[in-house]
Amino acid sequence: MRAVTISRHGDESVLELTEQPIPVPADGQLLILVRAAGVNPVDWKFREGEVRTDRRFPLGMGWDAAGTVVATTTADGPAVGDEVYGMLPLPYAGAYQEFAVLPVSAVATKPVKLSFAQAAAVPLAALTAWQSLDAAQVTAGQRVLVHGGAGGVGHFAVQLAKARGAHVTATASPRNLDFLCLLGVDEPLDRTADDQHGIEPVDVVIDTVGGRTQQDSWRLLRAGGTLITLPEPIDETYRIPGITGRRVIVAPDGEALRNIGQLIDSGAVRVEVQDVLPLEKAAEAQLISRTGQVRGKVVLSL
């Protein structure tokens, strides 16, 4: 099978389109004919060696897959021929390839309204948003601020928070403010403007950006609020007493994907795909992702 692999850590030049044996599913796993694979920031961080694995080179790439089940080792879950989407467990990549093995517990039936390319854009990013909102115990009536609301995780976070009945504020670049409005954001904010001091204190901040953004987020929260950070651990230097701060690292969850899929098919959640590139352009896809300027997601088509 065709597969994008790396034989060492490095820049995008280490990505190789290679021939690999088709993986064999173990107990509790499915073999999927991959039709599309999502591209996430963790992909290039893994390629560069920031995310480590105990497996030996050559290593596969990617965690988001959408395709058709071609073999299963269990009577539970999707059957052969079913169209599914799911996330491989971190740190074991292997979605940028023609066949992928996933735990049955990590997949769900593909939303009817989505193409394979759109479906591949969902799992890791939407699950990160879902699990972040769960960690913050977001409920109806709360005020939620999402930094980077037009990005992969961000555009799901704002919509899922709205689906829970929250009042949502989100930051984005000026070109994406109208897009935030399309997603249902109550208060779109220009992230390049120094106007965040005047916003009403919020109950929850979802920080998809990190760095200075995390540092500044503490003072935007009310007493008893929660800061969820995604790209990096909590910087204890800036912690404010009385505010909860924690980092969320995504985990596969087929049941959550089923719930997210229902929201997608109902029209409550929109999936934004900026670019769809062929598998052989994986390096270009990761370069686009690395800019941090992607609206929604980049996807590889197989």
PDB file of C-alpha atoms in Angstrom:
ATOM      1  CA  MET A   1       0.000   0.000   0.000  1.00  0.00           C
ATOM      2  CA  ARG A   2       1.054   3.622  -0.491  1.00  0.00           C
ATOM      3  CA  ALA A   3       1.981   5.330   2.763  1.00  0.00           C
ATOM      4  CA  VAL A   4       3.643   8.566   3.818  1.00  0.00           C
ATOM      5  CA  THR A   5       6.378   7.700   6.319  1.00  0.00           C
ATOM      6  CA  ILE A   6       9.459   9.201   7.950  1.00  0.00           C
ATOM      7  CA  SER A   7      12.796   7.466   8.578  1.00  0.00           C
ATOM      8  CA  ARG A   8      14.103  10.288  10.794  1.00  0.00           C
ATOM      9  CA  HIS A   9      12.829  13.447  12.442  1.00  0.00           C
ATOM     10  CA  GLY A  10      13.202  16.726  10.586  1.00  0.00           C
ATOM     11  CA  ASP A  11      11.527  19.262   8.317  1.00  0.00           C
ATOM     12  CA  GLU A  12       8.972  18.434   5.641  1.00  0.00           C
ATOM     13  CA  SER A  13      11.683  17.001   3.386  1.00  0.00           C
ATOM     14  CA  VAL A  14      11.818  13.832   5.543  1.00  0.00           C
ATOM     15  CA  LEU A  15       8.289  12.860   4.443  1.00  0.00           C
ATOM     16  CA  GLU A  16       8.447  10.012   1.930  1.00  0.00           C
ATOM     17  CA  LEU A  17       5.771   8.322  -0.159  1.00  0.00           C
ATOM     18  CA  THR A  18       6.648   4.645   0.305  1.00  0.00           C
ATOM     19  CA  GLU A  19       5.257   1.161  -0.189  1.00  0.00           C
ATOM     20  CA  GLN A  20       4.376  -0.584   3.069  1.00  0.00           C
ATOM     21  CA  PRO A  21       2.639  -3.866   3.933  1.00  0.00           C
ATOM     22  CA  ILE A  22      -1.069  -3.639   4.669  1.00  0.00           C
ATOM     23  CA  PRO A  23      -1.475  -3.688   8.468  1.00  0.00           C
ATOM     24  CA  VAL A  24      -3.270  -6.594  10.125  1.00  0.00           C
ATOM     25  CA  PRO A  25      -5.932  -5.723  12.701  1.00  0.00           C
ATOM     26  CA  ALA A  26      -5.535  -7.215  16.179  1.00  0.00           C
ATOM     27  CA  ASP A  27      -8.383  -8.124  18.516  1.00  0.00           C
ATOM     28  CA  GLY A  28     -10.803  -5.228  18.912  1.00  0.00           C
ATOM     29  CA  GLN A  29      -9.568  -3.444  15.809  1.00  0.00           C
ATOM     30  CA  LEU A  30     -10.847  -2.561  12.349  1.00  0.00           C
ATOM     31  CA  LEU A  31      -8.987  -2.349   9.052  1.00  0.00           C
ATOM     32  CA  ILE A  32     -10.130   0.672   7.077  1.00  0.00           C
ATOM     33  CA  LEU A  33      -9.622   1.500   3.425  1.00  0.00           C
ATOM     34  CA  VAL A  34      -8.672   5.154   3.906  1.00  0.00           C
ATOM     35  CA  ARG A  35     -10.341   7.617   1.578  1.00  0.00           C
ATOM     36  CA  ALA A  36      -9.099  10.776   3.294  1.00  0.00           C
ATOM     37  CA  ALA A  37      -6.802  11.738   6.174  1.00  0.00           C
ATOM     38  CA  GLY A  38      -6.954  14.911   8.241  1.00  0.00           C
ATOM     39  CA  VAL A  39      -3.895  17.098   8.818  1.00  0.00           C
ATOM     40  CA  ASN A  40      -3.313  18.539  12.294  1.00  0.00           C
ATOM     41  CA  PRO A  41      -0.534  20.551  13.981  1.00  0.00           C
ATOM     42  CA  VAL A  42       0.415  17.445  15.968  1.00  0.00           C
ATOM     43  CA  ASP A  43       1.403  15.844  12.648  1.00  0.00           C
ATOM     44  CA  TRP A  44       4.304  18.209  11.944  1.00  0.00           C
ATOM     45  CA  LYS A  45       5.216  18.295  15.644  1.00  0.00           C
ATOM     46  CA  PHE A  46       5.499  14.491  15.477  1.00  0.00           C
ATOM     47  CA  ARG A  47       7.566  14.738  12.286  1.00  0.00           C
ATOM     48  CA  GLU A  48       9.941  17.199  13.975  1.00  0.00           C
ATOM     49  CA  GLY A  49      10.316  14.978  17.056  1.00  0.00           C
ATOM     50  CA  GLU A  50       8.357  17.091  19.523  1.00  0.00           C
ATOM     51  CA  VAL A  51       5.874  14.229  19.958  1.00  0.00           C
ATOM     52  CA  ARG A  52       7.613  10.934  20.700  1.00  0.00           C
ATOM     53  CA  THR A  53       6.646   7.298  20.212  1.00  0.00           C
ATOM     54  CA  ASP A  54       8.163   4.011  21.346  1.00  0.00           C
ATOM     55  CA  ARG A  55       7.917   2.588  17.817  1.00  0.00           C
ATOM     56  CA  ARG A  56      10.909   2.327  15.507  1.00  0.00           C
ATOM     57  CA  PHE A  57      11.462   4.065  12.180  1.00  0.00           C
ATOM     58  CA  PRO A  58      10.019   4.099   9.612  1.00  0.00           C
ATOM     59  CA  LEU A  59       7.029   5.762  11.243  1.00  0.00           C
ATOM     60  CA  GLY A  60       3.596   6.425   9.786  1.00  0.00           C
ATOM     61  CA  MET A  61       1.974   9.839   9.819  1.00  0.00           C
ATOM     62  CA  GLY A  62      -1.416  11.238  10.774  1.00  0.00           C
ATOM     63  CA  TRP A  63      -4.220  10.451  13.215  1.00  0.00           C
ATOM     64  CA  ASP A  64      -7.492  11.304  11.405  1.00  0.00           C
ATOM     65  CA  ALA A  65      -8.971   8.794   8.967  1.00  0.00           C
ATOM     66  CA  ALA A  66     -12.225   8.412   7.059  1.00  0.00           C
ATOM     67  CA  GLY A  67     -12.981   5.440   4.849  1.00  0.00           C
ATOM     68  CA  THR A  68     -14.627   2.053   4.518  1.00  0.00           C
ATOM     69  CA  VAL A  69     -14.275  -0.951   6.821  1.00  0.00           C
ATOM     70  CA  VAL A  70     -12.662  -3.855   4.948  1.00  0.00           C
ATOM     71  CA  ALA A  71     -11.957  -6.198   7.887  1.00  0.00           C
ATOM     72  CA  THR A  72     -12.998  -6.495  11.515  1.00  0.00           C
ATOM     73  CA  THR A  73     -12.013  -8.723  14.421  1.00  0.00           C
ATOM     74  CA  THR A  74     -15.147  -8.150  16.466  1.00  0.00           C
ATOM     75  CA  ALA A  75     -18.889  -8.513  16.074  1.00  0.00           C
ATOM     76  CA  ASP A  76     -19.354  -5.237  17.930  1.00  0.00           C
ATOM     77  CA  GLY A  77     -19.282  -1.931  16.116  1.00  0.00           C
ATOM     78  CA  PRO A  78     -19.141  -1.193  12.372  1.00  0.00           C
ATOM     79  CA  ALA A  79     -19.291  -4.040   9.876  1.00  0.00           C
ATOM     80  CA  VAL A  80     -17.375  -4.650   6.659  1.00  0.00           C
ATOM     81  CA  GLY A  81     -18.569  -2.147   4.069  1.00  0.00           C
ATOM     82  CA  ASP A  82     -19.592   0.540   6.565  1.00  0.00           C
ATOM     83  CA  GLU A  83     -18.340   4.080   6.011  1.00  0.00           C
ATOM     84  CA  VAL A  84     -16.635   5.326   9.165  1.00  0.00           C
ATOM     85  CA  TYR A  85     -14.390   8.010  10.605  1.00  0.00           C
ATOM     86  CA  GLY A  86     -12.121   7.949  13.610  1.00  0.00           C
ATOM     87  CA  MET A  87      -8.905   8.904  15.360  1.00  0.00           C
ATOM     88  CA  LEU A  88      -5.881   6.695  15.959  1.00  0.00           C
ATOM     89  CA  PRO A  89      -4.578   6.688  19.549  1.00  0.00           C
ATOM     90  CA  LEU A  90      -1.726   9.081  20.302  1.00  0.00           C
ATOM     91  CA  PRO A  91       1.199   8.730  19.772  1.00  0.00           C
ATOM     92  CA  TYR A  92       0.698   5.913  17.220  1.00  0.00           C
ATOM     93  CA  ALA A  93       0.254   7.563  13.835  1.00  0.00           C
ATOM     94  CA  GLY A  94      -0.802   5.831  10.634  1.00  0.00           C
ATOM     95  CA  ALA A  95      -3.553   7.642   8.727  1.00  0.00           C
ATOM     96  CA  TYR A  96      -1.574   8.995   5.752  1.00  0.00           C
ATOM     97  CA  GLN A  97      -1.829   5.612   4.027  1.00  0.00           C
ATOM     98  CA  GLU A  98      -4.195   3.495   1.965  1.00  0.00           C
ATOM     99  CA  PHE A  99      -5.140   1.175   4.839  1.00  0.00           C
ATOM    100  CA  ALA A 100      -5.247   2.001   8.545  1.00  0.00           C
ATOM    101  CA  VAL A 101      -5.936   0.024  11.708  1.00  0.00           C
ATOM    102  CA  LEU A 102      -8.072   1.646  14.406  1.00  0.00           C
ATOM    103  CA  PRO A 103      -9.624   0.374  17.651  1.00  0.00           C
ATOM    104  CA  VAL A 104     -13.323  -0.277  17.182  1.00  0.00           C
ATOM    105  CA  SER A 105     -13.924   1.982  20.199  1.00  0.00           C
ATOM    106  CA  ALA A 106     -12.287   4.877  18.331  1.00  0.00           C
ATOM    107  CA  VAL A 107     -14.553   4.967  15.265  1.00  0.00           C
ATOM    108  CA  ALA A 108     -18.111   5.920  14.432  1.00  0.00           C
ATOM    109  CA  THR A 109     -20.320   5.839  11.365  1.00  0.00           C
ATOM    110  CA  LYS A 110     -19.461   8.696   9.016  1.00  0.00           C
ATOM    111  CA  PRO A 111     -22.010  11.529   9.132  1.00  0.00           C
ATOM    112  CA  VAL A 112     -24.345  11.159   6.165  1.00  0.00           C
ATOM    113  CA  LYS A 113     -23.997  14.787   5.095  1.00  0.00           C
ATOM    114  CA  LEU A 114     -20.210  14.698   4.900  1.00  0.00           C
ATOM    115  CA  SER A 115     -17.871  13.636   2.114  1.00  0.00           C
ATOM    116  CA  PHE A 116     -14.902  11.505   3.116  1.00  0.00           C
ATOM    117  CA  ALA A 117     -12.673  14.597   2.941  1.00  0.00           C
ATOM    118  CA  GLN A 118     -14.970  16.527   5.269  1.00  0.00           C
ATOM    119  CA  ALA A 119     -15.288  13.568   7.633  1.00  0.00           C
ATOM    120  CA  ALA A 120     -11.500  13.233   7.874  1.00  0.00           C
ATOM    121  CA  ALA A 121     -11.367  16.838   9.074  1.00  0.00           C
ATOM    122  CA  VAL A 122     -13.452  16.051  12.143  1.00  0.00           C
ATOM    123  CA  PRO A 123     -12.079  13.486  14.617  1.00  0.00           C
ATOM    124  CA  LEU A 124      -9.008  14.887  16.379  1.00  0.00           C
ATOM    125  CA  ALA A 125     -10.059  18.537  16.219  1.00  0.00           C
ATOM    126  CA  ALA A 126     -13.711  18.023  17.146  1.00  0.00           C
ATOM    127  CA  LEU A 127     -12.840  15.561  19.919  1.00  0.00           C
ATOM    128  CA  THR A 128     -10.322  18.054  21.326  1.00  0.00           C
ATOM    129  CA  ALA A 129     -13.044  20.694  21.412  1.00  0.00           C
ATOM    130  CA  TRP A 130     -15.622  18.282  22.872  1.00  0.00           C
ATOM    131  CA  GLN A 131     -13.274  17.043  25.601  1.00  0.00           C
ATOM    132  CA  SER A 132     -12.190  20.600  26.429  1.00  0.00           C
ATOM    133  CA  LEU A 133     -15.793  21.672  26.962  1.00  0.00           C
ATOM    134  CA  ASP A 134     -16.372  18.555  29.066  1.00  0.00           C
ATOM    135  CA  ALA A 135     -13.272  19.309  31.154  1.00  0.00           C
ATOM    136  CA  ALA A 136     -14.551  22.835  31.786  1.00  0.00           C
ATOM    137  CA  GLN A 137     -18.078  21.500  32.487  1.00  0.00           C
ATOM    138  CA  VAL A 138     -19.606  24.043  30.096  1.00  0.00           C
ATOM    139  CA  THR A 139     -23.356  24.411  30.543  1.00  0.00           C
ATOM    140  CA  ALA A 140     -26.140  26.586  29.139  1.00  0.00           C
ATOM    141  CA  GLY A 141     -25.898  30.262  30.001  1.00  0.00           C
ATOM    142  CA  GLN A 142     -22.159  30.318  30.629  1.00  0.00           C
ATOM    143  CA  ARG A 143     -19.838  32.720  28.832  1.00  0.00           C
ATOM    144  CA  VAL A 144     -17.118  30.949  26.837  1.00  0.00           C
ATOM    145  CA  LEU A 145     -14.141  32.554  25.091  1.00  0.00           C
ATOM    146  CA  VAL A 146     -12.364  30.574  22.361  1.00  0.00           C
ATOM    147  CA  HIS A 147      -8.969  31.828  21.213  1.00  0.00           C
ATOM    148  CA  GLY A 148      -8.337  30.911  17.579  1.00  0.00           C
ATOM    149  CA  GLY A 149     -12.017  30.392  16.821  1.00  0.00           C
ATOM    150  CA  ALA A 150     -11.559  29.955  13.057  1.00  0.00           C
ATOM    151  CA  GLY A 151      -8.964  27.174  13.262  1.00  0.00           C
ATOM    152  CA  GLY A 152      -9.336  23.409  13.302  1.00  0.00           C
ATOM    153  CA  VAL A 153     -10.166  22.952  16.986  1.00  0.00           C
ATOM    154  CA  GLY A 154     -11.509  26.468  17.389  1.00  0.00           C
ATOM    155  CA  HIS A 155     -14.240  26.309  14.764  1.00  0.00           C
ATOM    156  CA  PHE A 156     -15.584  23.145  16.394  1.00  0.00           C
ATOM    157  CA  ALA A 157     -15.239  24.567  19.919  1.00  0.00           C
ATOM    158  CA  VAL A 158     -17.369  27.625  19.186  1.00  0.00           C
ATOM    159  CA  GLN A 159     -20.129  25.561  17.557  1.00  0.00           C
ATOM    160  CA  LEU A 160     -20.159  22.841  20.211  1.00  0.00           C
ATOM    161  CA  ALA A 161     -20.253  25.501  22.947  1.00  0.00           C
ATOM    162  CA  LYS A 162     -23.235  27.118  21.208  1.00  0.00           C
ATOM    163  CA  ALA A 163     -24.905  23.708  20.981  1.00  0.00           C
ATOM    164  CA  ARG A 164     -24.603  23.511  24.773  1.00  0.00           C
ATOM    165  CA  GLY A 165     -26.343  26.863  25.130  1.00  0.00           C
ATOM    166  CA  ALA A 166     -23.290  28.966  25.961  1.00  0.00           C
ATOM    167  CA  HIS A 167     -22.714  32.616  25.041  1.00  0.00           C
ATOM    168  CA  VAL A 168     -19.605  32.468  22.846  1.00  0.00           C
ATOM    169  CA  THR A 169     -16.892  35.041  22.261  1.00  0.00           C
ATOM    170  CA  ALA A 170     -14.053  34.104  19.896  1.00  0.00           C
ATOM    171  CA  THR A 171     -10.878  35.651  18.550  1.00  0.00           C
ATOM    172  CA  ALA A 172      -9.631  35.399  14.976  1.00  0.00           C
ATOM    173  CA  SER A 173      -7.702  37.368  12.377  1.00  0.00           C
ATOM    174  CA  PRO A 174      -9.633  40.187  10.674  1.00  0.00           C
ATOM    175  CA  ARG A 175     -10.238  38.080   7.548  1.00  0.00           C
ATOM    176  CA  ASN A 176     -12.050  35.447   9.618  1.00  0.00           C
ATOM    177  CA  LEU A 177     -14.406  37.648  11.655  1.00  0.00           C
ATOM    178  CA  ASP A 178     -17.269  37.165   9.200  1.00  0.00           C
ATOM    179  CA  PHE A 179     -16.599  33.419   9.308  1.00  0.00           C
ATOM    180  CA  LEU A 180     -17.005  33.490  13.105  1.00  0.00           C
ATOM    181  CA  CYS A 181     -20.408  35.108  12.611  1.00  0.00           C
ATOM    182  CA  LEU A 182     -21.384  32.297  10.221  1.00  0.00           C
ATOM    183  CA  LEU A 183     -20.471  29.821  12.967  1.00  0.00           C
ATOM    184  CA  GLY A 184     -22.842  31.550  15.375  1.00  0.00           C
ATOM    185  CA  VAL A 185     -20.284  33.379  17.534  1.00  0.00           C
ATOM    186  CA  ASP A 186     -22.000  36.040  19.644  1.00  0.00           C
ATOM    187  CA  GLU A 187     -18.963  38.321  19.956  1.00  0.00           C
ATOM    188  CA  PRO A 188     -16.237  38.003  17.299  1.00  0.00           C
ATOM    189  CA  LEU A 189     -12.981  39.717  18.331  1.00  0.00           C
ATOM    190  CA  ASP A 190     -10.064  40.811  16.174  1.00  0.00           C
ATOM    191  CA  ARG A 191      -7.099  39.013  17.735  1.00  0.00           C
ATOM    192  CA  THR A 192      -4.721  41.658  16.358  1.00  0.00           C
ATOM    193  CA  ALA A 193      -6.481  44.486  18.216  1.00  0.00           C
ATOM    194  CA  ASP A 194      -5.757  45.314  21.836  1.00  0.00           C
ATOM    195  CA  ASP A 195      -9.451  45.441  22.779  1.00  0.00           C
ATOM    196  CA  GLN A 196      -9.828  42.344  24.951  1.00  0.00           C
ATOM    197  CA  HIS A 197      -9.469  44.281  28.185  1.00  0.00           C
ATOM    198  CA  GLY A 198     -13.027  45.563  27.803  1.00  0.00           C
ATOM    199  CA  ILE A 199     -14.841  42.249  27.414  1.00  0.00           C
ATOM    200  CA  GLU A 200     -17.053  41.008  30.194  1.00  0.00           C
ATOM    201  CA  PRO A 201     -15.327  38.359  32.356  1.00  0.00           C
ATOM    202  CA  VAL A 202     -16.014  34.848  31.079  1.00  0.00           C
ATOM    203  CA  ASP A 203     -16.595  31.519  32.780  1.00  0.00           C
ATOM    204  CA  VAL A 204     -14.369  29.485  30.468  1.00  0.00           C
ATOM    205  CA  VAL A 205     -11.452  30.169  28.148  1.00  0.00           C
ATOM    206  CA  ILE A 206     -10.448  27.585  25.526  1.00  0.00           C
ATOM    207  CA  ASP A 207      -6.929  28.525  24.414  1.00  0.00           C
ATOM    208  CA  THR A 208      -5.879  26.912  21.130  1.00  0.00           C
ATOM    209  CA  VAL A 209      -2.974  29.339  20.616  1.00  0.00           C
ATOM    210  CA  GLY A 210      -0.677  29.238  23.662  1.00  0.00           C
ATOM    211  CA  GLY A 211       2.228  31.475  24.628  1.00  0.00           C
ATOM    212  CA  ARG A 212       1.242  35.055  25.387  1.00  0.00           C
ATOM    213  CA  THR A 213      -2.391  34.179  24.724  1.00  0.00           C
ATOM    214  CA  GLN A 214      -2.401  31.734  27.641  1.00  0.00           C
ATOM    215  CA  GLN A 215      -0.699  34.286  29.876  1.00  0.00           C
ATOM    216  CA  ASP A 216      -3.269  36.979  29.071  1.00  0.00           C
ATOM    217  CA  SER A 217      -6.245  34.631  29.440  1.00  0.00           C
ATOM    218  CA  TRP A 218      -6.131  34.421  33.233  1.00  0.00           C
ATOM    219  CA  ARG A 219      -7.304  38.001  33.711  1.00  0.00           C
ATOM    220  CA  LEU A 220     -10.230  37.481  31.316  1.00  0.00           C
ATOM    221  CA  LEU A 221     -11.811  34.890  33.631  1.00  0.00           C
ATOM    222  CA  ARG A 222     -14.178  35.527  36.490  1.00  0.00           C
ATOM    223  CA  ALA A 223     -13.425  34.146  39.951  1.00  0.00           C
ATOM    224  CA  GLY A 224     -14.123  30.409  39.862  1.00  0.00           C
ATOM    225  CA  GLY A 225     -13.617  30.254  36.084  1.00  0.00           C
ATOM    226  CA  THR A 226     -11.665  27.680  34.085  1.00  0.00           C
ATOM    227  CA  LEU A 227      -8.791  28.041  31.625  1.00  0.00           C
ATOM    228  CA  ILE A 228      -8.323  25.117  29.239  1.00  0.00           C
ATOM    229  CA  THR A 229      -5.044  25.167  27.328  1.00  0.00           C
ATOM    230  CA  LEU A 230      -4.345  22.864  24.388  1.00  0.00           C
ATOM    231  CA  PRO A 231      -0.952  23.453  22.737  1.00  0.00           C
ATOM    232  CA  GLU A 232       1.179  23.530  25.896  1.00  0.00           C
ATOM    233  CA  PRO A 233       1.082  22.938  29.662  1.00  0.00           C
ATOM    234  CA  ILE A 234      -0.149  25.565  32.111  1.00  0.00           C
ATOM    235  CA  ASP A 235       2.505  28.215  32.820  1.00  0.00           C
ATOM    236  CA  GLU A 236       2.297  28.397  36.603  1.00  0.00           C
ATOM    237  CA  THR A 237       4.006  31.811  36.624  1.00  0.00           C
ATOM    238  CA  TYR A 238       0.777  33.504  35.562  1.00  0.00           C
ATOM    239  CA  ARG A 239      -1.772  31.402  37.449  1.00  0.00           C
ATOM    240  CA  ILE A 240      -4.378  33.414  39.363  1.00  0.00           C
ATOM    241  CA  PRO A 241      -5.725  31.920  42.624  1.00  0.00           C
ATOM    242  CA  GLY A 242      -9.369  30.912  42.453  1.00  0.00           C
ATOM    243  CA  ILE A 243      -9.235  30.011  38.756  1.00  0.00           C
ATOM    244  CA  THR A 244      -8.888  26.430  37.542  1.00  0.00           C
ATOM    245  CA  GLY A 245      -6.300  25.798  34.848  1.00  0.00           C
ATOM    246  CA  ARG A 246      -5.588  22.548  33.053  1.00  0.00           C
ATOM    247  CA  ARG A 247      -4.272  21.178  29.800  1.00  0.00           C
ATOM    248  CA  VAL A 248      -6.403  18.813  27.709  1.00  0.00           C
ATOM    249  CA  ILE A 249      -4.780  16.176  25.507  1.00  0.00           C
ATOM    250  CA  VAL A 250      -7.233  14.515  23.154  1.00  0.00           C
ATOM    251  CA  ALA A 251      -8.076  10.807  23.280  1.00  0.00           C
ATOM    252  CA  PRO A 252     -10.020   8.691  20.752  1.00  0.00           C
ATOM    253  CA  ASP A 253     -13.713   8.343  21.575  1.00  0.00           C
ATOM    254  CA  GLY A 254     -16.125   6.684  19.178  1.00  0.00           C
ATOM    255  CA  GLU A 255     -19.173   7.476  21.313  1.00  0.00           C
ATOM    256  CA  ALA A 256     -18.352  11.201  21.300  1.00  0.00           C
ATOM    257  CA  LEU A 257     -17.854  11.020  17.523  1.00  0.00           C
ATOM    258  CA  ARG A 258     -21.331   9.516  17.206  1.00  0.00           C
ATOM    259  CA  ASN A 259     -22.754  12.459  19.156  1.00  0.00           C
ATOM    260  CA  ILE A 260     -20.743  14.959  17.121  1.00  0.00           C
ATOM    261  CA  GLY A 261     -21.910  13.260  13.927  1.00  0.00           C
ATOM    262  CA  GLN A 262     -25.525  13.705  14.962  1.00  0.00           C
ATOM    263  CA  LEU A 263     -24.924  17.418  15.490  1.00  0.00           C
ATOM    264  CA  ILE A 264     -23.294  17.626  12.060  1.00  0.00           C
ATOM    265  CA  ASP A 265     -26.152  15.817  10.311  1.00  0.00           C
ATOM    266  CA  SER A 266     -28.692  18.015  12.135  1.00  0.00           C
ATOM    267  CA  GLY A 267     -27.001  21.131  10.779  1.00  0.00           C
ATOM    268  CA  ALA A 268     -25.915  22.373  14.208  1.00  0.00           C
ATOM    269  CA  VAL A 269     -22.205  21.941  13.408  1.00  0.00           C
ATOM    270  CA  ARG A 270     -20.477  22.936  10.192  1.00  0.00           C
ATOM    271  CA  VAL A 271     -17.204  21.359   9.015  1.00  0.00           C
ATOM    272  CA  GLU A 272     -14.812  23.766   7.314  1.00  0.00           C
ATOM    273  CA  VAL A 273     -12.144  22.367   4.970  1.00  0.00           C
ATOM    274  CA  GLN A 274      -9.755  24.942   3.532  1.00  0.00           C
ATOM    275  CA  ASP A 275      -7.717  22.661   1.269  1.00  0.00           C
ATOM    276  CA  VAL A 276      -7.875  19.086  -0.034  1.00  0.00           C
ATOM    277  CA  LEU A 277      -4.573  17.834  -1.411  1.00  0.00           C
ATOM    278  CA  PRO A 278      -3.537  14.426  -2.805  1.00  0.00           C
ATOM    279  CA  LEU A 279      -1.502  12.092  -0.577  1.00  0.00           C
ATOM    280  CA  GLU A 280       1.705  12.805  -2.489  1.00  0.00           C
ATOM    281  CA  LYS A 281       1.459  16.451  -1.399  1.00  0.00           C
ATOM    282  CA  ALA A 282       1.627  15.653   2.318  1.00  0.00           C
ATOM    283  CA  ALA A 283       4.633  17.943   2.733  1.00  0.00           C
ATOM    284  CA  GLU A 284       2.726  20.869   1.238  1.00  0.00           C
ATOM    285  CA  ALA A 285      -0.252  20.104   3.467  1.00  0.00           C
ATOM    286  CA  GLN A 286       1.914  20.175   6.585  1.00  0.00           C
ATOM    287  CA  LEU A 287       3.533  23.439   5.491  1.00  0.00           C
ATOM    288  CA  ILE A 288       0.074  24.989   5.159  1.00  0.00           C
ATOM    289  CA  SER A 289      -0.883  23.674   8.594  1.00  0.00           C
ATOM    290  CA  ARG A 290       2.323  25.037  10.107  1.00  0.00           C
ATOM    291  CA  THR A 291       1.470  28.622   9.125  1.00  0.00           C
ATOM    292  CA  GLY A 292      -1.218  28.703  11.822  1.00  0.00           C
ATOM    293  CA  GLN A 293      -3.464  30.559   9.378  1.00  0.00           C
ATOM    294  CA  VAL A 294      -5.734  27.699   8.303  1.00  0.00           C
ATOM    295  CA  ARG A 295      -9.484  28.291   8.321  1.00  0.00           C
ATOM    296  CA  GLY A 296     -10.857  24.972   9.527  1.00  0.00           C
ATOM    297  CA  LYS A 297      -8.758  22.039   8.321  1.00  0.00           C
ATOM    298  CA  VAL A 298      -6.436  20.761   5.603  1.00  0.00           C
ATOM    299  CA  VAL A 299      -7.119  17.220   4.334  1.00  0.00           C
ATOM    300  CA  LEU A 300      -5.264  14.651   2.249  1.00  0.00           C
ATOM    301  CA  SER A 301      -7.297  12.693  -0.288  1.00  0.00           C
ATOM    302  CA  LEU A 302      -6.524   9.111  -1.184  1.00  0.00           C
TER     303      LEU A 302
END
